[in-house]
Amino acid sequence: MISQKAKYALRALVSLARAQPGATMMIGDIAREQAIPKKFLEQILLELKRAGLVASRRGRTGGYELRKAPGEIRFGEVLRLIDGPIAPLPCLSKIAYRKCEDCREESACEIRHVFERVTLATRAVLDSTTLADSLRLEDLPV
């Protein structure tokens, strides 16, 4: 399962993706629209800003905006940023690989083979689905 933090990050990014290009949204508006605690959202947006996914502007027309087009921000990228590796077993992780402590031989591990298929399918969906795709729910494959 993804963390609540990752879910909130994705929901905040979807809100920003719905905004007109060049428009900003205030934290309070995003929090209200997506039912996210404002203090938690502030921390999440700072993390997304450090990663280069959002930018903030001060002043009367200030707020947050996407730094990339919605079609360039992939769900997999956001999940890895917030939650870390997308792998149910450490031996399947691309970015944090480590051999399972109780494993004798990866190539003969029945559990690894099953979860490798799950991991590859999950990555394929997450790494090919963008914020723009999520705005067109009827176009998403099930």
Tab-separated table of N, CA and C in Angstrom:
chain	number	residue	atom	x	y	z
A	1	MET	N	0.841	-1.190	0.000
A	1	MET	CA	0.000	0.000	0.000
A	1	MET	C	0.882	1.249	0.000
A	2	ILE	N	0.378	2.289	-0.615
A	2	ILE	CA	1.116	3.545	-0.572
A	2	ILE	C	0.786	4.247	0.742
A	3	SER	N	1.695	5.099	1.178
A	3	SER	CA	1.485	5.824	2.431
A	3	SER	C	0.439	6.927	2.247
A	4	GLN	N	-0.092	7.385	3.351
A	4	GLN	CA	-1.033	8.503	3.315
A	4	GLN	C	-0.336	9.749	2.755
A	5	LYS	N	0.933	9.909	3.094
A	5	LYS	CA	1.708	11.046	2.597
A	5	LYS	C	1.794	11.021	1.068
A	6	ALA	N	2.048	9.847	0.497
A	6	ALA	CA	2.128	9.723	-0.965
A	6	ALA	C	0.767	9.989	-1.601
A	7	LYS	N	-0.285	9.502	-0.969
A	7	LYS	CA	-1.635	9.741	-1.480
A	7	LYS	C	-1.945	11.237	-1.475
A	8	TYR	N	-1.595	11.919	-0.387
A	8	TYR	CA	-1.812	13.368	-0.313
A	8	TYR	C	-0.965	14.101	-1.353
A	9	ALA	N	0.267	13.671	-1.544
A	9	ALA	CA	1.144	14.310	-2.541
A	9	ALA	C	0.538	14.184	-3.934
A	10	LEU	N	0.060	13.009	-4.269
A	10	LEU	CA	-0.554	12.800	-5.583
A	10	LEU	C	-1.827	13.629	-5.729
A	11	ARG	N	-2.642	13.679	-4.674
A	11	ARG	CA	-3.877	14.472	-4.747
A	11	ARG	C	-3.572	15.960	-4.896
A	12	ALA	N	-2.550	16.449	-4.199
A	12	ALA	CA	-2.163	17.857	-4.331
A	12	ALA	C	-1.672	18.143	-5.752
A	13	LEU	N	-0.868	17.240	-6.300
A	13	LEU	CA	-0.366	17.424	-7.662
A	13	LEU	C	-1.500	17.385	-8.684
A	14	VAL	N	-2.486	16.525	-8.468
A	14	VAL	CA	-3.638	16.470	-9.365
A	14	VAL	C	-4.407	17.794	-9.304
A	15	SER	N	-4.547	18.369	-8.111
A	15	SER	CA	-5.206	19.678	-7.983
A	15	SER	C	-4.459	20.728	-8.788
A	16	LEU	N	-3.149	20.730	-8.659
A	16	LEU	CA	-2.338	21.701	-9.398
A	16	LEU	C	-2.412	21.437	-10.905
A	17	ALA	N	-2.524	20.176	-11.288
A	17	ALA	CA	-2.634	19.832	-12.716
A	17	ALA	C	-3.944	20.338	-13.305
A	18	ARG	N	-4.979	20.423	-12.479
A	18	ARG	CA	-6.284	20.907	-12.949
A	18	ARG	C	-6.289	22.431	-13.137
A	19	ALA	N	-5.389	23.131	-12.474
A	19	ALA	CA	-5.343	24.594	-12.563
A	19	ALA	C	-4.931	25.018	-13.976
A	20	GLN	N	-5.308	26.209	-14.331
A	20	GLN	CA	-4.919	26.765	-15.638
A	20	GLN	C	-3.401	26.918	-15.692
A	21	PRO	N	-2.782	26.701	-16.855
A	21	PRO	CA	-1.329	26.874	-16.974
A	21	PRO	C	-0.917	28.272	-16.514
A	22	GLY	N	0.098	28.329	-15.672
A	22	GLY	CA	0.588	29.605	-15.145
A	22	GLY	C	-0.143	30.083	-13.911
A	23	ALA	N	-1.271	29.463	-13.571
A	23	ALA	CA	-2.026	29.850	-12.377
A	23	ALA	C	-1.431	29.162	-11.152
A	24	THR	N	-1.557	29.820	-10.020
A	24	THR	CA	-1.087	29.235	-8.769
A	24	THR	C	-2.276	28.901	-7.880
A	25	MET	N	-2.024	28.035	-6.921
A	25	MET	CA	-3.049	27.685	-5.934
A	25	MET	C	-2.455	27.858	-4.539
A	26	MET	N	-3.237	28.408	-3.654
A	26	MET	CA	-2.814	28.581	-2.270
A	26	MET	C	-2.915	27.242	-1.541
A	27	ILE	N	-2.049	27.061	-0.551
A	27	ILE	CA	-2.059	25.821	0.233
A	27	ILE	C	-3.443	25.573	0.826
A	28	GLY	N	-4.054	26.600	1.368
A	28	GLY	CA	-5.365	26.447	1.990
A	28	GLY	C	-6.411	25.953	1.018
A	29	ASP	N	-6.345	26.421	-0.224
A	29	ASP	CA	-7.314	25.988	-1.240
A	29	ASP	C	-7.112	24.515	-1.603
A	30	ILE	N	-5.848	24.118	-1.756
A	30	ILE	CA	-5.553	22.712	-2.065
A	30	ILE	C	-5.999	21.829	-0.902
A	31	ALA	N	-5.672	22.259	0.306
A	31	ALA	CA	-6.023	21.484	1.503
A	31	ALA	C	-7.531	21.298	1.608
A	32	ARG	N	-8.267	22.354	1.373
A	32	ARG	CA	-9.726	22.295	1.452
A	32	ARG	C	-10.297	21.400	0.340
A	33	GLU	N	-9.827	21.616	-0.875
A	33	GLU	CA	-10.330	20.862	-2.035
A	33	GLU	C	-10.067	19.364	-1.903
A	34	GLN	N	-8.920	19.015	-1.352
A	34	GLN	CA	-8.519	17.605	-1.292
A	34	GLN	C	-8.651	16.989	0.105
A	35	ALA	N	-9.169	17.746	1.060
A	35	ALA	CA	-9.333	17.264	2.442
A	35	ALA	C	-8.013	16.745	3.017
A	36	ILE	N	-6.984	17.596	2.903
A	36	ILE	CA	-5.650	17.279	3.416
A	36	ILE	C	-5.346	18.237	4.560
A	37	PRO	N	-4.863	17.749	5.704
A	37	PRO	CA	-4.481	18.673	6.790
A	37	PRO	C	-3.435	19.676	6.284
A	38	LYS	N	-3.690	20.950	6.513
A	38	LYS	CA	-2.857	22.022	5.949
A	38	LYS	C	-1.390	21.911	6.372
A	39	LYS	N	-1.129	21.651	7.639
A	39	LYS	CA	0.261	21.558	8.118
A	39	LYS	C	1.007	20.410	7.429
A	40	PHE	N	0.337	19.284	7.256
A	40	PHE	CA	0.936	18.144	6.578
A	40	PHE	C	1.182	18.479	5.110
A	41	LEU	N	0.237	19.157	4.491
A	41	LEU	CA	0.361	19.548	3.090
A	41	LEU	C	1.546	20.494	2.895
A	42	GLU	N	1.771	21.397	3.832
A	42	GLU	CA	2.918	22.311	3.737
A	42	GLU	C	4.224	21.527	3.649
A	43	GLN	N	4.382	20.504	4.482
A	43	GLN	CA	5.593	19.672	4.463
A	43	GLN	C	5.723	18.926	3.136
A	44	ILE	N	4.622	18.400	2.664
A	44	ILE	CA	4.625	17.646	1.407
A	44	ILE	C	5.001	18.551	0.238
A	45	LEU	N	4.416	19.746	0.179
A	45	LEU	CA	4.712	20.667	-0.921
A	45	LEU	C	6.169	21.127	-0.888
A	46	LEU	N	6.725	21.280	0.305
A	46	LEU	CA	8.152	21.632	0.401
A	46	LEU	C	9.021	20.509	-0.173
A	47	GLU	N	8.662	19.285	0.111
A	47	GLU	CA	9.399	18.140	-0.432
A	47	GLU	C	9.264	18.080	-1.954
A	48	LEU	N	8.065	18.328	-2.457
A	48	LEU	CA	7.844	18.340	-3.908
A	48	LEU	C	8.592	19.507	-4.559
A	49	LYS	N	8.700	20.610	-3.843
A	49	LYS	CA	9.437	21.766	-4.357
A	49	LYS	C	10.932	21.454	-4.436
A	50	ARG	N	11.472	20.845	-3.391
A	50	ARG	CA	12.896	20.477	-3.394
A	50	ARG	C	13.213	19.507	-4.537
A	51	ALA	N	12.246	18.670	-4.883
A	51	ALA	CA	12.436	17.702	-5.963
A	51	ALA	C	12.219	18.313	-7.348
A	52	GLY	N	11.794	19.572	-7.397
A	52	GLY	CA	11.610	20.251	-8.673
A	52	GLY	C	10.280	19.988	-9.360
A	53	LEU	N	9.312	19.431	-8.633
A	53	LEU	CA	8.012	19.154	-9.241
A	53	LEU	C	7.065	20.344	-9.145
A	54	VAL	N	7.199	21.149	-8.105
A	54	VAL	CA	6.367	22.342	-7.949
A	54	VAL	C	7.252	23.546	-7.657
A	55	ALA	N	6.682	24.719	-7.864
A	55	ALA	CA	7.347	25.974	-7.535
A	55	ALA	C	6.365	26.798	-6.720
A	56	SER	N	6.911	27.723	-5.946
A	56	SER	CA	6.035	28.603	-5.167
A	56	SER	C	6.335	30.045	-5.518
A	57	ARG	N	5.287	30.848	-5.434
A	57	ARG	CA	5.411	32.287	-5.663
A	57	ARG	C	4.832	33.003	-4.457
A	58	ARG	N	5.463	34.097	-4.078
A	58	ARG	CA	4.959	34.905	-2.971
A	58	ARG	C	4.085	36.022	-3.502
A	59	GLY	N	3.393	36.642	-2.585
A	59	GLY	CA	2.616	37.823	-2.954
A	59	GLY	C	1.152	37.528	-3.176
A	60	ARG	N	0.468	38.571	-3.656
A	60	ARG	CA	-0.980	38.498	-3.841
A	60	ARG	C	-1.402	37.418	-4.837
A	61	THR	N	-0.593	37.216	-5.860
A	61	THR	CA	-0.906	36.179	-6.849
A	61	THR	C	-0.063	34.930	-6.590
A	62	GLY	N	0.391	34.793	-5.360
A	62	GLY	CA	1.272	33.686	-5.005
A	62	GLY	C	0.550	32.377	-4.799
A	63	GLY	N	1.340	31.377	-4.490
A	63	GLY	CA	0.833	30.041	-4.262
A	63	GLY	C	1.761	29.032	-4.910
A	64	TYR	N	1.254	27.860	-5.150
A	64	TYR	CA	2.034	26.792	-5.759
A	64	TYR	C	1.552	26.510	-7.177
A	65	GLU	N	2.496	26.068	-8.016
A	65	GLU	CA	2.197	25.674	-9.384
A	65	GLU	C	3.125	24.531	-9.771
A	66	LEU	N	2.720	23.775	-10.782
A	66	LEU	CA	3.578	22.716	-11.299
A	66	LEU	C	4.754	23.327	-12.037
A	67	ARG	N	5.932	22.723	-11.899
A	67	ARG	CA	7.102	23.179	-12.650
A	67	ARG	C	7.225	22.448	-13.984
A	68	LYS	N	6.520	21.342	-14.096
A	68	LYS	CA	6.513	20.567	-15.334
A	68	LYS	C	5.068	20.460	-15.801
A	69	ALA	N	4.906	20.147	-17.052
A	69	ALA	CA	3.558	19.911	-17.571
A	69	ALA	C	2.985	18.648	-16.920
A	70	PRO	N	1.672	18.592	-16.720
A	70	PRO	CA	1.059	17.399	-16.117
A	70	PRO	C	1.390	16.096	-16.856
A	71	GLY	N	1.627	16.188	-18.145
A	71	GLY	CA	1.980	15.008	-18.922
A	71	GLY	C	3.407	14.534	-18.724
A	72	GLU	N	4.190	15.308	-17.966
A	72	GLU	CA	5.589	14.952	-17.714
A	72	GLU	C	5.828	14.419	-16.307
A	73	ILE	N	4.823	14.461	-15.451
A	73	ILE	CA	4.976	13.992	-14.068
A	73	ILE	C	4.292	12.635	-13.951
A	74	ARG	N	5.086	11.628	-13.687
A	74	ARG	CA	4.585	10.256	-13.628
A	74	ARG	C	4.338	9.814	-12.182
A	75	PHE	N	3.320	9.005	-12.001
A	75	PHE	CA	2.968	8.505	-10.671
A	75	PHE	C	4.148	7.786	-10.020
A	76	GLY	N	4.885	6.994	-10.791
A	76	GLY	CA	6.033	6.266	-10.252
A	76	GLY	C	7.087	7.193	-9.678
A	77	GLU	N	7.339	8.293	-10.362
A	77	GLU	CA	8.315	9.281	-9.900
A	77	GLU	C	7.913	9.833	-8.531
A	78	VAL	N	6.647	10.175	-8.386
A	78	VAL	CA	6.158	10.750	-7.130
A	78	VAL	C	6.202	9.709	-6.014
A	79	LEU	N	5.765	8.500	-6.304
A	79	LEU	CA	5.780	7.461	-5.272
A	79	LEU	C	7.195	7.152	-4.797
A	80	ARG	N	8.153	7.085	-5.710
A	80	ARG	CA	9.542	6.831	-5.306
A	80	ARG	C	10.085	7.982	-4.460
A	81	LEU	N	9.714	9.192	-4.821
A	81	LEU	CA	10.156	10.359	-4.074
A	81	LEU	C	9.632	10.322	-2.637
A	82	ILE	N	8.364	10.035	-2.486
A	82	ILE	CA	7.727	10.094	-1.168
A	82	ILE	C	7.916	8.807	-0.369
A	83	ASP	N	7.686	7.659	-0.989
A	83	ASP	CA	7.697	6.379	-0.267
A	83	ASP	C	8.952	5.541	-0.479
A	84	GLY	N	9.768	5.874	-1.458
A	84	GLY	CA	10.948	5.064	-1.737
A	84	GLY	C	10.673	4.024	-2.804
A	85	PRO	N	11.413	2.922	-2.776
A	85	PRO	CA	11.328	1.918	-3.840
A	85	PRO	C	9.920	1.343	-4.031
A	86	ILE	N	9.623	1.020	-5.285
A	86	ILE	CA	8.359	0.368	-5.621
A	86	ILE	C	8.685	-1.115	-5.808
A	87	ALA	N	8.792	-1.815	-4.692
A	87	ALA	CA	9.114	-3.235	-4.739
A	87	ALA	C	8.682	-3.883	-3.425
A	88	PRO	N	7.994	-5.020	-3.510
A	88	PRO	CA	7.560	-5.692	-2.290
A	88	PRO	C	8.689	-6.453	-1.584
A	89	LEU	N	9.780	-6.718	-2.303
A	89	LEU	CA	10.936	-7.411	-1.733
A	89	LEU	C	12.189	-6.588	-2.018
A	90	PRO	N	13.122	-6.548	-1.078
A	90	PRO	CA	14.336	-5.745	-1.303
A	90	PRO	C	15.160	-6.220	-2.502
A	91	CYS	N	15.067	-7.504	-2.842
A	91	CYS	CA	15.836	-8.036	-3.970
A	91	CYS	C	15.232	-7.646	-5.325
A	92	LEU	N	14.074	-6.978	-5.304
A	92	LEU	CA	13.436	-6.535	-6.543
A	92	LEU	C	13.539	-5.026	-6.747
A	93	SER	N	14.136	-4.335	-5.805
A	93	SER	CA	14.223	-2.885	-5.884
A	93	SER	C	15.291	-2.451	-6.878
A	94	LYS	N	14.938	-1.449	-7.674
A	94	LYS	CA	15.894	-0.862	-8.616
A	94	LYS	C	16.830	0.113	-7.896
A	95	ILE	N	16.276	0.877	-6.946
A	95	ILE	CA	17.061	1.957	-6.333
A	95	ILE	C	17.594	1.615	-4.943
A	96	ALA	N	17.115	0.537	-4.351
A	96	ALA	CA	17.581	0.157	-3.007
A	96	ALA	C	17.761	-1.360	-2.915
A	97	TYR	N	18.324	-1.951	-3.966
A	97	TYR	CA	18.496	-3.409	-4.000
A	97	TYR	C	19.321	-3.889	-2.803
A	98	ARG	N	18.867	-4.990	-2.237
A	98	ARG	CA	19.688	-5.753	-1.305
A	98	ARG	C	19.141	-7.177	-1.286
A	99	LYS	N	20.043	-8.104	-1.124
A	99	LYS	CA	19.658	-9.518	-1.109
A	99	LYS	C	18.857	-9.803	0.163
A	100	CYS	N	17.824	-10.610	0.026
A	100	CYS	CA	17.031	-11.006	1.195
A	100	CYS	C	17.928	-11.822	2.127
A	101	GLU	N	17.830	-11.550	3.407
A	101	GLU	CA	18.699	-12.206	4.387
A	101	GLU	C	18.540	-13.721	4.399
A	102	ASP	N	17.342	-14.204	4.176
A	102	ASP	CA	17.089	-15.641	4.268
A	102	ASP	C	17.123	-16.356	2.916
A	103	CYS	N	17.635	-15.687	1.900
A	103	CYS	CA	17.626	-16.252	0.546
A	103	CYS	C	18.928	-16.997	0.260
A	104	ARG	N	18.769	-18.204	-0.264
A	104	ARG	CA	19.953	-18.989	-0.643
A	104	ARG	C	20.392	-18.655	-2.063
A	105	GLU	N	19.398	-18.545	-2.964
A	105	GLU	CA	19.722	-18.281	-4.367
A	105	GLU	C	18.532	-17.588	-5.044
A	106	GLU	N	18.724	-16.334	-5.444
A	106	GLU	CA	17.640	-15.542	-6.045
A	106	GLU	C	17.044	-16.214	-7.276
A	107	SER	N	17.870	-16.767	-8.114
A	107	SER	CA	17.368	-17.342	-9.370
A	107	SER	C	16.462	-18.554	-9.139
A	108	ALA	N	16.551	-19.166	-7.966
A	108	ALA	CA	15.725	-20.332	-7.670
A	108	ALA	C	14.597	-20.009	-6.681
A	109	CYS	N	14.441	-18.762	-6.338
A	109	CYS	CA	13.437	-18.370	-5.339
A	109	CYS	C	12.053	-18.240	-5.983
A	110	GLU	N	11.162	-19.134	-5.593
A	110	GLU	CA	9.805	-19.141	-6.149
A	110	GLU	C	9.041	-17.863	-5.766
A	111	ILE	N	9.235	-17.409	-4.562
A	111	ILE	CA	8.541	-16.200	-4.086
A	111	ILE	C	8.985	-14.992	-4.906
A	112	ARG	N	10.284	-14.882	-5.114
A	112	ARG	CA	10.822	-13.759	-5.889
A	112	ARG	C	10.252	-13.750	-7.311
A	113	HIS	N	10.154	-14.927	-7.930
A	113	HIS	CA	9.649	-14.994	-9.314
A	113	HIS	C	8.212	-14.496	-9.429
A	114	VAL	N	7.376	-14.853	-8.471
A	114	VAL	CA	5.980	-14.396	-8.491
A	114	VAL	C	5.926	-12.890	-8.269
A	115	PHE	N	6.638	-12.405	-7.249
A	115	PHE	CA	6.576	-10.979	-6.942
A	115	PHE	C	7.318	-10.128	-7.966
A	116	GLU	N	8.222	-10.714	-8.703
A	116	GLU	CA	8.874	-9.982	-9.793
A	116	GLU	C	7.846	-9.629	-10.867
A	117	ARG	N	6.953	-10.558	-11.170
A	117	ARG	CA	5.894	-10.287	-12.149
A	117	ARG	C	4.977	-9.174	-11.651
A	118	VAL	N	4.618	-9.231	-10.375
A	118	VAL	CA	3.769	-8.196	-9.781
A	118	VAL	C	4.477	-6.840	-9.848
A	119	THR	N	5.745	-6.826	-9.483
A	119	THR	CA	6.525	-5.585	-9.465
A	119	THR	C	6.657	-4.985	-10.861
A	120	LEU	N	6.954	-5.815	-11.836
A	120	LEU	CA	7.098	-5.319	-13.208
A	120	LEU	C	5.786	-4.739	-13.736
A	121	ALA	N	4.681	-5.406	-13.439
A	121	ALA	CA	3.374	-4.903	-13.879
A	121	ALA	C	3.036	-3.585	-13.177
A	122	THR	N	3.310	-3.523	-11.896
A	122	THR	CA	3.041	-2.299	-11.124
A	122	THR	C	3.880	-1.147	-11.653
A	123	ARG	N	5.168	-1.383	-11.839
A	123	ARG	CA	6.050	-0.337	-12.361
A	123	ARG	C	5.605	0.127	-13.744
A	124	ALA	N	5.196	-0.814	-14.574
A	124	ALA	CA	4.767	-0.455	-15.931
A	124	ALA	C	3.602	0.523	-15.882
A	125	VAL	N	2.644	0.275	-15.021
A	125	VAL	CA	1.488	1.176	-14.908
A	125	VAL	C	1.916	2.510	-14.305
A	126	LEU	N	2.623	2.480	-13.185
A	126	LEU	CA	2.988	3.721	-12.489
A	126	LEU	C	3.953	4.581	-13.303
A	127	ASP	N	4.870	3.950	-14.017
A	127	ASP	CA	5.858	4.711	-14.780
A	127	ASP	C	5.340	5.183	-16.133
A	128	SER	N	4.151	4.723	-16.527
A	128	SER	CA	3.581	5.186	-17.796
A	128	SER	C	2.341	6.062	-17.578
A	129	THR	N	1.909	6.223	-16.336
A	129	THR	CA	0.726	7.032	-16.047
A	129	THR	C	1.146	8.390	-15.500
A	130	THR	N	0.669	9.436	-16.147
A	130	THR	CA	1.012	10.799	-15.752
A	130	THR	C	-0.156	11.467	-15.040
A	131	LEU	N	0.116	12.643	-14.489
A	131	LEU	CA	-0.964	13.427	-13.886
A	131	LEU	C	-2.028	13.747	-14.934
A	132	ALA	N	-1.587	14.049	-16.144
A	132	ALA	CA	-2.548	14.343	-17.223
A	132	ALA	C	-3.443	13.135	-17.484
A	133	ASP	N	-2.866	11.948	-17.469
A	133	ASP	CA	-3.669	10.734	-17.662
A	133	ASP	C	-4.714	10.598	-16.569
A	134	SER	N	-4.345	10.917	-15.353
A	134	SER	CA	-5.264	10.734	-14.222
A	134	SER	C	-6.466	11.677	-14.306
A	135	LEU	N	-6.317	12.770	-15.036
A	135	LEU	CA	-7.423	13.707	-15.221
A	135	LEU	C	-8.458	13.193	-16.226
A	136	ARG	N	-8.068	12.175	-16.985
A	136	ARG	CA	-8.977	11.552	-17.959
A	136	ARG	C	-9.266	10.125	-17.504
A	137	LEU	N	-10.016	9.990	-16.463
A	137	LEU	CA	-10.269	8.686	-15.848
A	137	LEU	C	-10.825	7.665	-16.835
A	138	GLU	N	-11.652	8.120	-17.747
A	138	GLU	CA	-12.254	7.167	-18.687
A	138	GLU	C	-11.229	6.582	-19.646
A	139	ASP	N	-10.074	7.230	-19.804
A	139	ASP	CA	-9.039	6.723	-20.708
A	139	ASP	C	-8.064	5.756	-20.032
A	140	LEU	N	-8.124	5.669	-18.709
A	140	LEU	CA	-7.178	4.810	-17.996
A	140	LEU	C	-7.570	3.346	-18.147
A	141	PRO	N	-6.602	2.497	-18.528
A	141	PRO	CA	-6.911	1.068	-18.630
A	141	PRO	C	-7.102	0.483	-17.233
A	142	VAL	N	-7.962	-0.507	-17.134
A	142	VAL	CA	-8.231	-1.138	-15.843
A	142	VAL	C	-7.449	-2.425	-15.740
